[in-house]
Structure formats: C-alpha cells, structure tokens
Coordinates of C-alpha atoms in Angstrom, one line a residue:
M1 CA -262.4 128.6 117.5
S2 CA -261.8 132.4 117.2
I3 CA -260.2 133.8 120.2
T4 CA -261.9 137.2 119.7
N5 CA -265.5 135.8 119.4
T6 CA -265.5 132.7 121.7
R7 CA -264.7 133.0 125.4
I8 CA -261.9 130.5 125.9
H9 CA -262.5 128.6 129.2
A10 CA -258.9 127.3 129.4
V11 CA -257.8 131.0 129.8
D12 CA -260.4 131.8 132.5
A13 CA -259.3 128.8 134.3
L14 CA -255.7 129.6 133.9
R15 CA -256.2 133.1 135.3
G16 CA -258.3 131.6 138.2
F17 CA -255.3 129.2 138.9
A18 CA -253.0 132.3 139.0
I19 CA -255.4 134.0 141.4
V20 CA -255.7 131.0 143.7
S21 CA -251.9 130.3 143.7
I22 CA -251.2 133.9 144.5
M23 CA -253.6 133.9 147.3
L24 CA -252.2 130.6 148.8
L25 CA -248.7 132.2 148.6
H26 CA -249.9 135.4 150.2
N27 CA -251.4 133.3 153.1
I28 CA -248.4 131.4 154.0
E29 CA -246.3 134.6 154.2
H30 CA -249.2 136.2 156.2
F31 CA -249.6 139.0 153.5
D32 CA -246.0 140.3 154.1
V33 CA -246.0 139.8 157.9
Y34 CA -243.0 137.6 158.3
F35 CA -243.5 136.1 161.8
L36 CA -242.8 132.6 163.1
P37 CA -245.1 131.7 166.0
P38 CA -243.3 130.4 169.1
N39 CA -244.1 127.3 171.0
L40 CA -245.1 125.2 167.9
P41 CA -244.2 121.6 168.2
D42 CA -241.2 120.5 166.3
W43 CA -243.2 118.4 163.8
M44 CA -245.3 121.5 162.9
V45 CA -242.1 123.7 162.6
Q46 CA -240.7 121.0 160.1
L47 CA -244.0 120.8 158.1
D48 CA -244.3 124.6 158.0
K49 CA -240.8 124.8 156.4
K50 CA -241.6 122.2 153.9
I51 CA -244.9 123.9 152.9
W52 CA -243.1 127.3 152.8
D53 CA -240.4 126.0 150.6
A54 CA -242.8 123.9 148.2
G55 CA -245.2 127.1 148.0
F56 CA -242.5 129.3 146.9
F57 CA -240.8 126.8 144.5
L58 CA -244.2 126.3 142.8
F59 CA -245.7 129.8 142.8
G60 CA -243.0 132.3 144.0
G61 CA -242.1 134.5 141.1
K62 CA -244.4 132.4 138.7
S63 CA -248.1 133.3 139.6
Y64 CA -247.6 137.0 138.9
G65 CA -245.9 136.1 135.6
I66 CA -249.0 134.0 134.6
F67 CA -251.3 137.1 135.4
A68 CA -248.9 139.3 133.3
L69 CA -249.1 137.0 130.4
L70 CA -252.9 136.9 130.4
F71 CA -253.0 140.7 130.8
G72 CA -251.3 141.0 127.4
L73 CA -253.6 138.5 126.0
T74 CA -256.7 140.4 127.3
Y75 CA -255.4 143.5 125.7
F76 CA -254.9 141.9 122.4
I77 CA -258.5 140.6 122.4
Q78 CA -259.8 144.1 123.4
F79 CA -257.7 145.8 120.8
N80 CA -258.6 143.4 118.0
N81 CA -262.3 143.4 118.8
Q82 CA -262.4 147.1 118.5
E83 CA -260.3 147.2 115.4
K84 CA -262.7 145.0 113.6
K85 CA -265.4 147.7 114.3
G86 CA -263.2 150.3 112.9
N87 CA -262.3 151.7 116.3
D88 CA -258.9 152.5 117.7
F89 CA -258.6 151.1 121.2
R90 CA -255.3 152.6 122.3
L91 CA -256.7 155.8 123.9
V92 CA -259.5 153.9 125.5
F93 CA -256.9 151.4 126.8
A94 CA -254.9 154.3 128.3
W95 CA -258.0 155.4 130.2
R96 CA -258.6 151.8 131.2
L97 CA -255.2 151.7 132.8
I98 CA -255.7 154.9 134.7
L99 CA -258.8 153.2 136.1
L100 CA -256.6 150.2 136.9
L101 CA -254.1 152.4 138.8
G102 CA -257.2 153.5 141.0
F103 CA -258.0 149.8 141.8
G104 CA -254.3 149.3 142.5
I105 CA -254.2 152.2 144.9
L106 CA -257.4 150.9 146.6
N107 CA -255.9 147.4 146.9
S108 CA -252.5 148.8 148.1
A109 CA -254.4 150.2 151.1
F110 CA -255.0 146.8 152.3
Y111 CA -251.9 144.9 150.9
Q112 CA -248.7 146.8 150.1
G113 CA -247.5 144.0 147.8
D114 CA -250.4 144.8 145.2
I115 CA -249.4 144.2 141.7
L116 CA -252.2 146.1 139.9
F117 CA -250.5 149.5 140.5
I118 CA -247.3 148.3 138.6
Y119 CA -249.3 146.6 135.9
A120 CA -251.2 149.7 135.2
I121 CA -248.0 151.8 134.8
I122 CA -246.1 149.3 132.6
G123 CA -249.3 148.8 130.6
F124 CA -248.9 152.1 129.0
L125 CA -245.7 150.6 127.3
L126 CA -247.8 147.9 125.6
I127 CA -249.5 150.7 123.4
P128 CA -246.5 151.5 121.1
F129 CA -246.2 147.8 120.3
S130 CA -249.9 147.4 119.3
K131 CA -249.3 147.4 115.5
L132 CA -245.8 146.4 115.4
G133 CA -244.8 143.1 113.7
N134 CA -244.8 139.8 115.4
K135 CA -241.0 139.3 114.8
L136 CA -240.1 142.6 116.3
V137 CA -242.4 142.0 119.4
F138 CA -240.9 138.6 120.0
I139 CA -237.3 139.8 119.7
V140 CA -238.0 142.8 122.1
S141 CA -239.6 140.2 124.6
V142 CA -236.5 138.0 124.4
I143 CA -234.2 140.8 125.2
L144 CA -236.3 141.9 128.2
L145 CA -236.5 138.3 129.5
A146 CA -232.7 138.2 129.4
Q147 CA -232.5 141.1 132.0
P148 CA -230.1 143.3 129.9
F149 CA -229.6 145.9 132.6
E150 CA -228.5 143.1 135.1
W151 CA -225.9 142.0 132.7
I152 CA -224.6 145.5 132.5
N153 CA -224.4 145.4 136.4
L154 CA -222.6 142.1 136.2
F155 CA -220.1 143.5 133.7
I156 CA -219.3 146.4 136.0
A157 CA -219.2 144.2 139.1
A158 CA -216.8 141.8 137.4
Q159 CA -214.3 144.7 136.9
N160 CA -214.2 145.4 140.6
P161 CA -215.2 142.0 142.3
G162 CA -214.0 143.0 145.6
T163 CA -216.0 146.1 146.0
K164 CA -218.5 146.1 148.9
I165 CA -222.1 147.0 147.9
A166 CA -224.8 148.6 150.0
D167 CA -227.9 146.9 151.0
P168 CA -230.8 147.2 148.6
N169 CA -232.7 150.3 149.1
S170 CA -236.2 148.5 149.6
W171 CA -234.8 147.1 152.9
V172 CA -235.1 150.6 154.6
Y173 CA -238.7 150.8 153.9
F174 CA -239.4 147.1 154.5
G175 CA -237.8 147.5 158.0
K176 CA -240.5 150.2 158.9
M177 CA -243.6 148.0 158.0
E178 CA -244.0 146.4 161.3
D179 CA -244.8 149.7 162.8
Y180 CA -248.1 149.8 161.2
I181 CA -249.0 146.4 159.9
K182 CA -248.9 144.8 163.4
G183 CA -250.7 147.9 164.9
D184 CA -254.3 147.9 165.7
S185 CA -255.3 150.8 163.6
F186 CA -256.6 150.3 160.0
I187 CA -256.1 154.0 159.1
N188 CA -252.3 153.8 160.2
T189 CA -252.1 150.5 158.3
A190 CA -253.5 151.9 155.1
Y191 CA -251.5 155.1 155.3
G192 CA -248.2 153.1 155.8
N193 CA -249.0 150.8 153.0
L194 CA -249.7 153.6 150.6
I195 CA -246.8 155.7 151.6
N196 CA -244.1 153.5 152.9
G197 CA -245.1 150.1 151.5
K198 CA -245.6 151.4 148.0
K199 CA -242.0 152.8 147.9
A200 CA -240.8 149.3 149.3
V201 CA -242.5 147.2 146.6
V202 CA -241.6 149.6 143.8
L203 CA -237.9 149.6 144.8
W204 CA -238.0 145.7 145.4
S205 CA -239.6 145.1 142.0
H206 CA -236.8 147.1 140.5
E207 CA -234.1 145.5 142.4
N208 CA -235.4 142.0 141.4
G209 CA -235.7 142.7 137.8
R210 CA -239.5 142.6 137.7
Y211 CA -240.1 145.4 135.3
P212 CA -238.5 144.2 132.2
H213 CA -240.1 140.8 132.8
I214 CA -243.6 142.2 133.2
L215 CA -243.5 144.0 130.0
A216 CA -241.9 141.1 128.2
L217 CA -244.7 138.8 129.3
F218 CA -247.4 141.5 128.4
L219 CA -245.8 141.4 124.9
L220 CA -245.8 137.6 124.8
G221 CA -249.5 137.5 125.8
M222 CA -250.3 139.9 123.1
L223 CA -248.3 137.8 120.6
G224 CA -250.1 134.7 121.8
G225 CA -253.3 136.3 121.2
R226 CA -252.2 137.3 117.6
L227 CA -251.3 133.7 117.0
Q228 CA -254.3 132.4 118.7
I229 CA -252.3 129.6 120.5
F230 CA -254.6 129.7 123.6
S231 CA -257.6 128.2 121.8
Y232 CA -257.7 124.5 121.4
S233 CA -256.4 122.8 118.1
L234 CA -254.2 120.0 117.4
K235 CA -251.5 122.3 116.1
N236 CA -251.7 124.4 119.4
K237 CA -251.6 121.2 121.3
K238 CA -248.3 120.4 119.7
I239 CA -247.1 124.0 120.4
W240 CA -247.8 123.6 124.1
I241 CA -246.1 120.1 124.3
R242 CA -242.9 121.7 122.8
T243 CA -243.2 124.6 125.2
L244 CA -243.5 122.2 128.1
L245 CA -240.4 120.2 127.1
V246 CA -238.2 123.2 126.1
S247 CA -239.0 125.3 129.3
F248 CA -238.5 122.2 131.5
L249 CA -235.1 121.4 129.8
I250 CA -234.2 125.1 130.3
F251 CA -235.4 125.1 134.0
I252 CA -233.2 122.2 135.1
P253 CA -229.8 123.7 134.5
L254 CA -230.9 127.1 135.8
Y255 CA -232.1 125.6 138.9
Y256 CA -228.8 123.7 139.3
I257 CA -226.9 127.0 139.0
K258 CA -229.2 128.5 141.5
K259 CA -228.6 125.8 144.1
N260 CA -224.9 124.8 143.5
I261 CA -223.0 127.6 141.7
V262 CA -224.4 131.0 142.8
P263 CA -224.2 130.2 146.6
E264 CA -220.3 129.7 146.1
I265 CA -219.7 133.1 144.5
T266 CA -217.9 135.4 147.1
S267 CA -217.9 138.7 145.2
E268 CA -221.1 140.6 146.5
G269 CA -221.5 142.6 143.4
I270 CA -221.3 139.6 141.0
K271 CA -223.5 137.5 143.2
R272 CA -226.3 140.0 143.4
A273 CA -226.4 140.6 139.6
L274 CA -226.1 137.1 138.8
T275 CA -228.8 136.0 141.4
T276 CA -231.2 138.5 139.8
I277 CA -230.6 137.2 136.3
E278 CA -230.6 133.4 137.3
T279 CA -233.7 133.8 139.6
S280 CA -235.6 135.7 137.0
L281 CA -235.0 133.2 134.1
T282 CA -235.6 130.2 136.5
N283 CA -238.9 131.6 137.4
I284 CA -239.9 132.3 133.9
A285 CA -238.9 128.9 132.6
F286 CA -240.9 127.2 135.3
M287 CA -243.9 129.6 134.7
F288 CA -244.0 128.3 131.2
V289 CA -243.9 124.6 132.6
L290 CA -246.9 125.5 134.6
V291 CA -248.8 127.3 131.8
S292 CA -248.2 124.6 129.3
G293 CA -248.8 121.8 131.7
F294 CA -252.0 123.4 132.9
L295 CA -253.3 123.9 129.4
L296 CA -252.4 120.5 128.2
T297 CA -254.2 119.0 131.2
F298 CA -257.3 121.3 130.6
Y299 CA -257.4 120.0 127.0
T300 CA -258.2 116.5 128.4
K301 CA -261.7 115.5 129.3
I302 CA -261.1 114.8 132.8
G303 CA -258.6 117.7 133.2
G304 CA -261.1 120.1 131.7
K305 CA -263.8 119.2 134.0
I306 CA -261.5 119.5 137.2
F307 CA -259.8 122.7 136.2
N308 CA -262.9 124.4 134.8
V309 CA -264.1 125.0 138.5
L310 CA -261.4 127.7 138.5
S311 CA -263.1 129.5 135.5
P312 CA -265.5 131.6 137.7
I313 CA -262.6 132.8 139.9
G314 CA -260.8 133.7 136.7
R315 CA -263.6 135.6 135.1
M316 CA -263.9 137.8 138.2
S317 CA -260.0 138.1 138.6
L318 CA -259.9 141.8 139.5
S319 CA -262.7 141.4 142.1
N320 CA -261.1 138.4 143.6
Y321 CA -257.6 139.9 143.7
V322 CA -258.9 142.8 145.7
I323 CA -261.1 140.7 147.9
Q324 CA -258.2 138.4 148.9
S325 CA -256.3 141.4 150.1
I326 CA -259.2 142.7 152.2
L327 CA -259.9 139.3 153.7
G328 CA -256.2 138.5 154.1
S329 CA -255.2 141.8 155.8
S330 CA -258.3 141.4 158.0
I331 CA -257.2 138.1 159.0
Y332 CA -253.6 138.4 159.7
Y333 CA -252.9 142.0 160.4
G334 CA -253.0 143.8 163.8
F335 CA -256.2 145.8 162.9
G336 CA -257.9 142.5 162.3
L337 CA -257.6 139.1 163.9
G338 CA -253.9 139.4 164.2
M339 CA -253.5 135.6 163.1
Y340 CA -249.9 136.2 162.0
Q341 CA -249.2 135.6 165.7
H342 CA -250.6 132.2 165.9
T343 CA -250.4 130.5 162.5
G344 CA -247.5 129.0 160.7
A345 CA -247.4 128.0 157.1
T346 CA -249.4 124.9 157.6
Y347 CA -252.5 126.7 159.2
S348 CA -252.2 129.6 156.9
L349 CA -252.3 127.3 153.8
L350 CA -255.4 125.7 155.2
I351 CA -256.9 129.2 155.7
G352 CA -255.9 130.0 152.1
I353 CA -257.5 126.8 150.8
A354 CA -260.7 127.6 152.6
L355 CA -260.8 131.2 151.2
A356 CA -260.2 129.8 147.7
I357 CA -263.3 127.6 148.2
V358 CA -265.4 130.5 149.4
M359 CA -264.0 132.6 146.5
G360 CA -264.9 130.0 144.0
L361 CA -268.6 129.5 145.4
F362 CA -269.1 133.3 145.5
S363 CA -267.7 133.8 141.9
S364 CA -270.0 131.0 140.6
W365 CA -273.0 132.5 142.6
W366 CA -272.3 136.1 141.3
L367 CA -271.8 135.0 137.6
N368 CA -275.0 133.1 137.6
R369 CA -276.8 136.4 138.2
Y370 CA -274.6 139.0 136.6
K371 CA -272.4 139.1 133.4
R372 CA -269.4 140.4 135.0
G373 CA -267.8 140.6 138.6
P374 CA -268.6 143.6 140.8
L375 CA -265.3 145.5 140.2
E376 CA -265.2 144.2 136.6
T377 CA -268.6 145.8 136.0
I378 CA -267.4 149.2 137.4
W379 CA -264.3 148.9 135.3
H380 CA -266.2 148.1 132.2
R381 CA -268.7 150.9 132.6
A382 CA -266.2 153.5 133.6
T383 CA -264.1 152.4 130.5
W384 CA -266.9 153.3 128.1
L385 CA -268.2 156.2 130.2
F386 CA -267.1 158.9 127.7
H387 CA -267.6 156.9 124.6
K388 CA -270.7 156.4 122.6
K389 CA -271.6 152.9 121.8

C-alpha cells in the first residue's frame, strides 16, 4: 500500500483518537477553568479525583504529541505528492502555515490553550529538514527529545543547589485568567484569551519543554512517512510490536523516577529541571505505547471495525478541534452556561463523551456529502489560491 496514493484509515482513526482524547481532557479541566464545585457528596469527590488522575495519566502530555507526530506525517505526504509532480511544496507549505496561524488565532479567542498557533510557528522549522537524510533527521529528533536545554539548566542548578528560584513566568498570566474567563462577556473573554492567555500558554509551553518535543515529533512523523511505517504490512506490524515493547520498558523506570525519586529532591533548581526532563520523556514514552497499541489493535479485524468509527473525526481534525473549543467554552465559561460551577470531573467526562458522539455523527454526515470538512475545505482552497493547477 502506497502511503502517498492510498488514504490510510489507521492514520485517520489515530488522529480521531487524538482529537477525542484532547477533548475529553479539556472537558474534565473545564477548558482551563480549574474549579471544584462545592457541596458534592464524598463519593463523587473521590470519583472525580480518580477520573482526573486517570485522564491525565492516559492523555496528559500525550494526545498533543500524537497530533504533532501526524502533523509531520501529513507534511511528508503533501511534500512527496507535489515532488512527484515536479513541484516544490516548501513555499506552499509556508503559506499553508500562515493560514494555520489564522485558524489558531481564531481558536485562541475561544480557548487560550490552543495548540494550532504553536504548531504553525514551529512548523516553519520543518522546511529546512525536507530533503535531509533520514539518519540526520533521526539524530536531531533524538537530541530534541532528550531536552538538551533542560540538561544545561540542570547542570547550572547542580553548581548552586541551594539557590532559590523564582516562580515560572507563566503563573503571572494564568493568575489573571479568572477575571475574564468567569465573566459574562464573550468580548472580554476573547480579548483576554488572545492577549493574556496567549502569553501564558506560550511561556508555559517553553517552561515545560514542549517546543523541542513538538519539533522532534514533527520530524519523526515526517520520517515515518518516508519509511511508510503507518501503512499495514507484516514488516510494519513487527516494527510497531517492537515499538510497543521498547517504549513500555522505557516508561516503567521513568514513571518510577517520577513517583519516587523526583519528589525527594530538595533543591528547587535541580528539581524543576529534572521534573521537566523526566515528565517530557515519560509522556513521550507512553505516547508511543498508545500509538503502537492503537495501530496494532487497528490492524486486527475487530479492532479495525471498532476504531474505524474515529476515522471521520480524524479526517475533519481541524474543524473538530476548533468546534470543540467553541462548544467547550460555551458550556463552561461565564459568557455561556457557566457549567464549571456545577460539574466535577465525572459530569464533565460524561459531557465530553456526549460531545464526542455528536462530533462523530456530524463528521460522518458531513463527509458523506463533502470531500473535506468545512475548515479543511477553506484551508485547502486558500492554500492553492495563488497557484495554477
């Protein structure tokens, strides 16, 4: 099966899985409105905590990574298809990223935690790697995954372990968000999200080592496209089995360090740098457990039928990502229903599941009538607006 000529339903389903898991996680955290409703019975409080912990264990720091991996894969497919036609896709891709930046700004007006804006900026760094060799791309990816800048911070902190460090800069901006998110004005919320919230998210992403990991995953997705490991074959099945085993074996000691060693460190500087390194690597390891486990299950007859229901959501990932932000903010924020005041993680999870079902039905209905999702259509037409066919 040629990855450039045949649509790979496993990739669509995996992208759909990423969108749904992102939405479920956003729901249980009320789309960044961290509030515990009072007067809930004890059993509900305990259940909420278990759902919260399980949600972040499974998807926190992993779902965005799956999205990034597939972003790189999609870039390769588009680049390769155009190269076969004798066209250089790099300039077109740059314009496409500018358009994505616009979608990210739109989405940020509803939800400050938008990832499209960041993907669009970092996406420009994919372009210089377009024609570099596989080995070099892989080496750069591994270096970025290792969080080299945080190792420098760790070395510096180790020289002066008793030094007090300031709170992360993002906290200043996150501390202001309640003034507009809980208010009843959409205009104030959108303005606050775009001005204050964007600064908070950009700083937080830097402080948590997201930027090198996003670029690394873009590159690995592109490399996976070159090697065609996302299409089904017995060889690829063995690759994903090995990936599952290796990533799980890496995850176990990292998770042990997270739970038992890092909390015991007394130096603030060492602890912060090591936490960023450990958390990033733990999340990436488990992300590959999810990806490989998902694909191996999809390759089975029963698993393929079950997970294929996610394919329409994945084919409309841009539209669904923005739609879930609009719906989520309207449900939980002050300008909408203000449900953050009444729903704990349990009820929010049920709301998220209901929205996922609606999203799946809508996506199937739309794709039965149109080739692409609504925002995908705009993005596609605008991409080729200034180019002759």
